Amino acid sequence: MAKKPRKDNASVRNDTDDRVDAMFGGSRDFLRAKTGRNNQGIPSIDTTSMLVGLPLPALSCRMLLRCDSFPIGRTWELAGEEGSCKTALLSEVIRWHCIYGGGGHVAETENKDAPTLRNGILEWNERWIRQRVDTSPCNSLEEWQDATTFKLQYLQKQMDDEKLKIGRTVPYVCGVDSLTAVDSQKNIDKTLEIGHAEIGFSQIANLVARYMRQGPATLMREYPFSFVATNHMKPTLDTRGIKQDHVVGGKSLPFASTLRVFMYRVSDIDTAQHGGIRVKMKLQKNSMGA
């Protein structure tokens, strides 16, 4: 009686691997069916294809950020001391989006908007200034959150409108200048009612943290949107007398940001030919770099 051919260890191992692959594949299909979403770990999609960015314009930017492009769909925090050119850098980031056919919006909370500075950085390009970039004066924390939410929701619908045939191909940046410059509307109303401010708990940090979890993280997924916000840095001394960089807004902001850049005003430039400011920039966090 002839004996059945004996499988070698390699064949047995391959058969087991195939069954395990089928099991995991079935779990993905089951999850897609239960949730109704087509982005649940589809094997045919190379996840690196979702990492889309705009080419950075200078070697210095690439060295600072440890990458050669501005990643789309991420949250940036530009934290710095007073006069460290945070607003100028935000305008420069908007210019990068305009160069590649996009635009941007700035929720301005500090009541010191500088349109001449912004327009100069935008190269006085009439289309960019009049059509692609706009600003919203915001007097409360809720107002800049509303401006960001409604802008991105509208653009989502427009990009997905089959009649317009735009698609998710236009880079757009929502900026806030700055995150913590205004209080909540509830506290503002209370102050205006009684005539003076009172000491309170960290309501601003709480509301900002909740919005960062619920707002941009949801609205930017799978769309060519970015969220870039400036924030205040207030240097302090620890118990040893060593200078520490304290960024206001609570401890949740660093978790929400993919990239954090700290900015310091070093000195002024005042020569016969040039005038300006020397700014030191430090990459505090980059979840996508080395």
mmCIF file of C-alpha atoms in Angstrom:
data_model
loop_
_atom_site.group_PDB
_atom_site.id
_atom_site.type_symbol
_atom_site.label_atom_id
_atom_site.label_comp_id
_atom_site.label_asym_id
_atom_site.label_seq_id
_atom_site.Cartn_x
_atom_site.Cartn_y
_atom_site.Cartn_z
ATOM 1 C CA MET A 1 0.000 0.000 0.000
ATOM 2 C CA ALA A 2 1.446 3.302 -1.083
ATOM 3 C CA LYS A 3 2.106 5.862 1.618
ATOM 4 C CA LYS A 4 0.877 9.433 1.359
ATOM 5 C CA PRO A 5 3.615 11.900 0.520
ATOM 6 C CA ARG A 6 4.835 13.577 3.676
ATOM 7 C CA LYS A 7 4.772 17.321 3.798
ATOM 8 C CA ASP A 8 7.965 18.997 4.816
ATOM 9 C CA ASN A 9 8.057 21.614 7.554
ATOM 10 C CA ALA A 10 8.152 24.471 5.060
ATOM 11 C CA SER A 11 4.903 23.371 3.413
ATOM 12 C CA VAL A 12 3.150 22.992 6.748
ATOM 13 C CA ARG A 13 4.350 26.413 7.799
ATOM 14 C CA ASN A 14 3.139 27.993 4.542
ATOM 15 C CA ASP A 15 -0.299 26.419 4.911
ATOM 16 C CA THR A 16 -0.585 27.766 8.447
ATOM 17 C CA ASP A 17 0.498 31.226 7.340
ATOM 18 C CA ASP A 18 -2.136 31.196 4.598
ATOM 19 C CA ARG A 19 -4.881 30.310 7.081
ATOM 20 C CA VAL A 20 -3.733 33.029 9.470
ATOM 21 C CA ASP A 21 -3.651 35.549 6.600
ATOM 22 C CA ALA A 22 -7.209 34.567 5.686
ATOM 23 C CA MET A 23 -8.316 34.989 9.301
ATOM 24 C CA PHE A 24 -6.865 38.499 9.551
ATOM 25 C CA GLY A 25 -8.260 39.410 6.147
ATOM 26 C CA GLY A 26 -11.679 38.237 7.278
ATOM 27 C CA SER A 27 -11.444 40.426 10.371
ATOM 28 C CA ARG A 28 -10.805 43.469 8.174
ATOM 29 C CA ASP A 29 -13.789 42.672 5.949
ATOM 30 C CA PHE A 30 -15.958 42.085 9.023
ATOM 31 C CA LEU A 31 -14.918 45.429 10.515
ATOM 32 C CA ARG A 32 -15.644 47.252 7.274
ATOM 33 C CA ALA A 33 -19.101 45.659 7.083
ATOM 34 C CA LYS A 34 -19.940 46.477 10.702
ATOM 35 C CA THR A 35 -18.736 50.084 10.602
ATOM 36 C CA GLY A 36 -19.660 50.939 7.017
ATOM 37 C CA ARG A 37 -16.224 52.481 6.455
ATOM 38 C CA ASN A 38 -13.909 51.567 3.596
ATOM 39 C CA ASN A 39 -10.717 52.808 5.218
ATOM 40 C CA GLN A 40 -10.375 50.062 7.791
ATOM 41 C CA GLY A 41 -6.983 48.546 7.021
ATOM 42 C CA ILE A 42 -7.504 47.747 3.343
ATOM 43 C CA PRO A 43 -4.517 45.615 2.254
ATOM 44 C CA SER A 44 -4.535 46.983 -1.303
ATOM 45 C CA ILE A 45 -3.832 50.517 -0.087
ATOM 46 C CA ASP A 46 -0.255 51.443 0.685
ATOM 47 C CA THR A 47 -0.610 53.479 3.858
ATOM 48 C CA THR A 48 2.411 55.583 2.960
ATOM 49 C CA SER A 49 0.398 57.005 0.061
ATOM 50 C CA MET A 50 -1.599 58.945 2.648
ATOM 51 C CA LEU A 51 1.535 60.837 3.695
ATOM 52 C CA VAL A 52 1.227 63.740 1.300
ATOM 53 C CA GLY A 53 3.124 66.983 1.648
ATOM 54 C CA LEU A 54 4.085 70.259 0.005
ATOM 55 C CA PRO A 55 7.755 70.643 -0.944
ATOM 56 C CA LEU A 56 9.547 72.841 1.566
ATOM 57 C CA PRO A 57 11.099 75.893 -0.124
ATOM 58 C CA ALA A 58 14.499 75.965 1.575
ATOM 59 C CA LEU A 59 17.197 73.686 2.907
ATOM 60 C CA SER A 60 16.951 75.410 6.282
ATOM 61 C CA CYS A 61 13.285 74.379 6.584
ATOM 62 C CA ARG A 62 14.128 70.801 5.694
ATOM 63 C CA MET A 63 16.919 70.676 8.227
ATOM 64 C CA LEU A 64 14.690 72.138 10.928
ATOM 65 C CA LEU A 65 11.709 69.851 10.346
ATOM 66 C CA ARG A 66 13.733 66.722 9.515
ATOM 67 C CA CYS A 67 11.709 66.133 6.360
ATOM 68 C CA ASP A 68 11.625 67.467 2.822
ATOM 69 C CA SER A 69 7.954 68.406 2.713
ATOM 70 C CA PHE A 70 5.233 70.105 4.718
ATOM 71 C CA PRO A 71 2.973 67.207 5.775
ATOM 72 C CA ILE A 72 -0.684 67.711 4.939
ATOM 73 C CA GLY A 73 -3.445 66.752 7.358
ATOM 74 C CA ARG A 74 -1.479 67.502 10.511
ATOM 75 C CA THR A 75 -1.549 69.922 13.415
ATOM 76 C CA TRP A 76 1.299 72.381 13.921
ATOM 77 C CA GLU A 77 1.978 74.519 16.962
ATOM 78 C CA LEU A 78 4.249 77.549 16.628
ATOM 79 C CA ALA A 79 5.087 78.603 20.182
ATOM 80 C CA GLY A 80 7.246 81.587 20.944
ATOM 81 C CA GLU A 81 7.969 84.588 23.069
ATOM 82 C CA GLU A 82 6.632 88.034 22.245
ATOM 83 C CA GLY A 83 8.077 89.393 19.006
ATOM 84 C CA SER A 84 9.497 86.088 17.753
ATOM 85 C CA CYS A 85 7.770 86.287 14.334
ATOM 86 C CA LYS A 86 5.161 83.588 14.946
ATOM 87 C CA THR A 87 2.585 85.463 12.878
ATOM 88 C CA ALA A 88 5.052 85.936 10.026
ATOM 89 C CA LEU A 89 5.837 82.213 9.943
ATOM 90 C CA LEU A 90 2.123 81.375 9.885
ATOM 91 C CA SER A 91 1.717 83.677 6.871
ATOM 92 C CA GLU A 92 4.692 81.986 5.221
ATOM 93 C CA VAL A 93 3.083 78.572 5.703
ATOM 94 C CA ILE A 94 -0.076 79.913 4.048
ATOM 95 C CA ARG A 95 2.073 81.105 1.130
ATOM 96 C CA TRP A 96 3.382 77.554 0.649
ATOM 97 C CA HIS A 97 -0.220 76.381 0.246
ATOM 98 C CA CYS A 98 -1.027 79.172 -2.220
ATOM 99 C CA ILE A 99 1.973 78.301 -4.379
ATOM 100 C CA TYR A 100 0.523 74.833 -4.938
ATOM 101 C CA GLY A 101 -2.978 76.012 -5.825
ATOM 102 C CA GLY A 102 -4.466 76.200 -2.343
ATOM 103 C CA GLY A 103 -5.260 78.814 0.249
ATOM 104 C CA GLY A 104 -5.728 79.535 3.904
ATOM 105 C CA HIS A 105 -7.673 81.183 6.661
ATOM 106 C CA VAL A 106 -6.527 82.937 9.831
ATOM 107 C CA ALA A 107 -8.679 83.248 12.931
ATOM 108 C CA GLU A 108 -7.154 86.388 14.446
ATOM 109 C CA THR A 109 -7.688 86.634 18.204
ATOM 110 C CA GLU A 110 -5.133 89.202 19.388
ATOM 111 C CA ASN A 111 -6.705 92.288 17.786
ATOM 112 C CA LYS A 112 -3.418 93.225 16.172
ATOM 113 C CA ASP A 113 -3.804 91.914 12.639
ATOM 114 C CA ALA A 114 -1.012 93.060 10.328
ATOM 115 C CA PRO A 115 -2.383 92.858 6.760
ATOM 116 C CA THR A 116 0.591 94.694 5.267
ATOM 117 C CA LEU A 117 2.993 92.122 6.699
ATOM 118 C CA ARG A 118 0.811 89.228 5.544
ATOM 119 C CA ASN A 119 0.249 90.666 2.066
ATOM 120 C CA GLY A 120 3.972 91.278 1.659
ATOM 121 C CA ILE A 121 4.719 87.655 2.531
ATOM 122 C CA LEU A 122 2.003 86.674 0.048
ATOM 123 C CA GLU A 123 4.017 88.539 -2.590
ATOM 124 C CA TRP A 124 1.186 91.067 -3.073
ATOM 125 C CA ASN A 125 -0.431 88.454 -5.310
ATOM 126 C CA GLU A 126 -3.901 89.835 -5.948
ATOM 127 C CA ARG A 127 -5.557 86.454 -6.442
ATOM 128 C CA TRP A 128 -4.067 85.076 -3.253
ATOM 129 C CA ILE A 129 -4.933 88.154 -1.199
ATOM 130 C CA ARG A 130 -8.477 88.649 -2.500
ATOM 131 C CA GLN A 131 -9.602 85.077 -3.208
ATOM 132 C CA ARG A 132 -7.404 82.458 -1.574
ATOM 133 C CA VAL A 133 -6.635 83.884 1.892
ATOM 134 C CA ASP A 134 -9.021 85.468 4.368
ATOM 135 C CA THR A 135 -9.165 86.330 8.056
ATOM 136 C CA SER A 136 -11.769 86.291 10.807
ATOM 137 C CA PRO A 137 -11.531 88.547 13.870
ATOM 138 C CA CYS A 138 -12.410 86.361 16.846
ATOM 139 C CA ASN A 139 -13.237 87.775 20.271
ATOM 140 C CA SER A 140 -13.617 84.497 22.138
ATOM 141 C CA LEU A 141 -12.237 81.004 22.186
ATOM 142 C CA GLU A 142 -15.516 79.657 20.836
ATOM 143 C CA GLU A 143 -15.368 82.025 17.860
ATOM 144 C CA TRP A 144 -12.019 80.781 16.545
ATOM 145 C CA GLN A 145 -13.195 77.209 17.000
ATOM 146 C CA ASP A 146 -16.409 77.972 15.095
ATOM 147 C CA ALA A 147 -14.440 79.629 12.292
ATOM 148 C CA THR A 148 -12.154 76.604 11.944
ATOM 149 C CA THR A 149 -14.962 74.055 12.081
ATOM 150 C CA PHE A 150 -17.320 75.746 9.632
ATOM 151 C CA LYS A 151 -14.541 76.545 7.154
ATOM 152 C CA LEU A 152 -13.359 72.942 6.973
ATOM 153 C CA GLN A 153 -16.892 71.506 6.882
ATOM 154 C CA TYR A 154 -17.790 73.727 3.941
ATOM 155 C CA LEU A 155 -14.632 72.833 2.046
ATOM 156 C CA GLN A 156 -15.247 69.123 2.643
ATOM 157 C CA LYS A 157 -18.640 69.387 0.935
ATOM 158 C CA GLN A 158 -17.272 71.438 -1.950
ATOM 159 C CA MET A 159 -14.387 69.066 -2.609
ATOM 160 C CA ASP A 160 -16.698 66.055 -2.578
ATOM 161 C CA ASP A 161 -19.298 67.690 -4.834
ATOM 162 C CA GLU A 162 -19.240 65.703 -8.063
ATOM 163 C CA LYS A 163 -20.595 68.658 -10.052
ATOM 164 C CA LEU A 164 -17.664 70.887 -9.116
ATOM 165 C CA LYS A 165 -15.105 68.175 -9.957
ATOM 166 C CA ILE A 166 -12.488 69.645 -7.631
ATOM 167 C CA GLY A 167 -11.770 66.570 -5.553
ATOM 168 C CA ARG A 168 -9.574 66.369 -2.510
ATOM 169 C CA THR A 169 -6.663 67.942 -4.322
ATOM 170 C CA VAL A 170 -6.515 71.531 -3.019
ATOM 171 C CA PRO A 171 -4.265 72.121 0.020
ATOM 172 C CA TYR A 172 -5.762 74.375 2.657
ATOM 173 C CA VAL A 173 -4.513 75.577 6.017
ATOM 174 C CA CYS A 174 -6.638 76.850 8.899
ATOM 175 C CA GLY A 175 -4.590 79.073 11.169
ATOM 176 C CA VAL A 176 -5.228 80.529 14.606
ATOM 177 C CA ASP A 177 -3.245 83.500 15.858
ATOM 178 C CA SER A 178 -3.186 82.707 18.693
ATOM 179 C CA LEU A 179 -4.715 79.759 20.525
ATOM 180 C CA THR A 180 -4.892 81.216 24.008
ATOM 181 C CA ALA A 181 -5.156 84.974 23.446
ATOM 182 C CA VAL A 182 -8.895 85.040 24.196
ATOM 183 C CA ASP A 183 -11.060 83.660 26.972
ATOM 184 C CA SER A 184 -14.253 81.632 26.772
ATOM 185 C CA GLN A 185 -17.449 83.522 26.005
ATOM 186 C CA LYS A 186 -18.893 82.532 29.372
ATOM 187 C CA ASN A 187 -16.019 84.157 31.245
ATOM 188 C CA ILE A 188 -16.090 87.215 28.986
ATOM 189 C CA ASP A 189 -19.811 87.733 29.638
ATOM 190 C CA LYS A 190 -19.253 87.375 33.368
ATOM 191 C CA THR A 191 -16.480 89.959 33.352
ATOM 192 C CA LEU A 192 -18.532 92.449 31.340
ATOM 193 C CA GLU A 193 -21.470 91.935 33.698
ATOM 194 C CA ILE A 194 -19.601 92.549 36.958
ATOM 195 C CA GLY A 195 -17.032 94.936 35.493
ATOM 196 C CA HIS A 196 -13.825 93.082 36.418
ATOM 197 C CA ALA A 197 -12.053 89.761 35.915
ATOM 198 C CA GLU A 198 -11.870 87.072 38.575
ATOM 199 C CA ILE A 199 -9.417 84.260 39.201
ATOM 200 C CA GLY A 200 -10.691 80.983 37.767
ATOM 201 C CA PHE A 201 -9.627 77.490 36.908
ATOM 202 C CA SER A 202 -7.970 76.421 33.647
ATOM 203 C CA GLN A 203 -11.105 76.573 31.535
ATOM 204 C CA ILE A 204 -9.203 77.737 28.459
ATOM 205 C CA ALA A 205 -6.852 74.750 28.559
ATOM 206 C CA ASN A 206 -9.795 72.411 29.011
ATOM 207 C CA LEU A 207 -11.763 73.784 26.071
ATOM 208 C CA VAL A 208 -8.729 73.904 23.779
ATOM 209 C CA ALA A 209 -7.821 70.314 24.656
ATOM 210 C CA ARG A 210 -11.352 69.073 24.018
ATOM 211 C CA TYR A 211 -11.545 70.862 20.683
ATOM 212 C CA MET A 212 -8.199 69.530 19.511
ATOM 213 C CA ARG A 213 -9.490 66.005 20.148
ATOM 214 C CA GLN A 214 -12.886 66.570 18.564
ATOM 215 C CA GLY A 215 -12.296 69.179 15.861
ATOM 216 C CA PRO A 216 -9.213 69.199 13.610
ATOM 217 C CA ALA A 217 -8.424 65.536 14.226
ATOM 218 C CA THR A 218 -11.788 64.588 12.709
ATOM 219 C CA LEU A 219 -12.126 67.275 10.051
ATOM 220 C CA MET A 220 -8.665 66.844 8.502
ATOM 221 C CA ARG A 221 -8.628 63.067 8.142
ATOM 222 C CA GLU A 222 -8.388 62.075 4.460
ATOM 223 C CA TYR A 223 -8.606 65.723 3.339
ATOM 224 C CA PRO A 224 -5.749 68.045 2.249
ATOM 225 C CA PHE A 225 -6.206 70.290 5.282
ATOM 226 C CA SER A 226 -3.737 71.476 7.889
ATOM 227 C CA PHE A 227 -4.180 73.227 11.210
ATOM 228 C CA VAL A 228 -1.417 75.635 12.218
ATOM 229 C CA ALA A 229 -1.716 77.690 15.387
ATOM 230 C CA THR A 230 0.549 80.123 17.151
ATOM 231 C CA ASN A 231 0.818 80.024 20.915
ATOM 232 C CA HIS A 232 2.415 82.020 23.705
ATOM 233 C CA MET A 233 5.589 80.945 25.447
ATOM 234 C CA LYS A 234 6.287 82.378 28.862
ATOM 235 C CA PRO A 235 9.767 81.512 30.147
ATOM 236 C CA THR A 236 9.906 80.589 33.820
ATOM 237 C CA LEU A 237 12.557 79.408 36.292
ATOM 238 C CA ASP A 238 12.414 76.015 37.963
ATOM 239 C CA THR A 239 13.382 75.374 41.583
ATOM 240 C CA ARG A 240 17.047 75.229 40.554
ATOM 241 C CA GLY A 241 16.889 78.604 38.839
ATOM 242 C CA ILE A 242 17.160 77.080 35.354
ATOM 243 C CA LYS A 243 15.103 78.709 32.588
ATOM 244 C CA GLN A 244 12.179 76.604 31.378
ATOM 245 C CA ASP A 245 10.022 77.138 28.299
ATOM 246 C CA HIS A 246 6.433 77.232 29.548
ATOM 247 C CA VAL A 247 3.809 77.115 26.791
ATOM 248 C CA VAL A 248 0.322 78.097 27.894
ATOM 249 C CA GLY A 249 -2.813 76.149 27.030
ATOM 250 C CA GLY A 250 -2.403 73.020 29.085
ATOM 251 C CA LYS A 251 -0.554 69.751 28.691
ATOM 252 C CA SER A 252 -2.866 68.270 26.049
ATOM 253 C CA LEU A 253 -1.627 70.474 23.197
ATOM 254 C CA PRO A 254 1.709 68.655 22.793
ATOM 255 C CA PHE A 255 -0.160 65.384 22.331
ATOM 256 C CA ALA A 256 -2.438 66.853 19.648
ATOM 257 C CA SER A 257 0.401 68.382 17.622
ATOM 258 C CA THR A 258 2.376 66.412 15.069
ATOM 259 C CA LEU A 259 4.977 69.173 14.926
ATOM 260 C CA ARG A 260 5.896 71.809 17.510
ATOM 261 C CA VAL A 261 8.333 74.594 16.724
ATOM 262 C CA PHE A 262 9.668 76.854 19.468
ATOM 263 C CA MET A 263 10.716 80.363 18.392
ATOM 264 C CA TYR A 264 12.996 82.821 20.180
ATOM 265 C CA ARG A 265 13.840 86.425 19.326
ATOM 266 C CA VAL A 266 17.628 86.644 19.460
ATOM 267 C CA SER A 267 18.476 90.173 18.325
ATOM 268 C CA ASP A 268 17.612 92.953 15.903
ATOM 269 C CA ILE A 269 19.262 93.497 12.523
ATOM 270 C CA ASP A 270 19.891 97.171 11.907
ATOM 271 C CA THR A 271 22.385 97.947 9.169
ATOM 272 C CA ALA A 272 22.616 100.469 6.385
ATOM 273 C CA GLN A 273 21.404 97.886 3.874
ATOM 274 C CA HIS A 274 19.081 95.647 5.882
ATOM 275 C CA GLY A 275 16.720 95.633 8.838
ATOM 276 C CA GLY A 276 15.057 92.724 10.529
ATOM 277 C CA ILE A 277 15.117 90.257 13.379
ATOM 278 C CA ARG A 278 17.263 87.240 14.122
ATOM 279 C CA VAL A 279 15.074 84.370 15.228
ATOM 280 C CA LYS A 280 16.177 81.070 16.708
ATOM 281 C CA MET A 281 13.905 78.122 15.923
ATOM 282 C CA LYS A 282 13.927 74.790 17.706
ATOM 283 C CA LEU A 283 12.053 71.669 16.639
ATOM 284 C CA GLN A 284 10.503 70.563 19.901
ATOM 285 C CA LYS A 285 8.512 67.672 18.456
ATOM 286 C CA ASN A 286 8.140 65.872 15.124
ATOM 287 C CA SER A 287 6.121 62.676 15.133
ATOM 288 C CA MET A 288 7.067 62.032 11.498
ATOM 289 C CA GLY A 289 10.805 62.678 11.640
ATOM 290 C CA ALA A 290 13.864 61.117 13.183
#
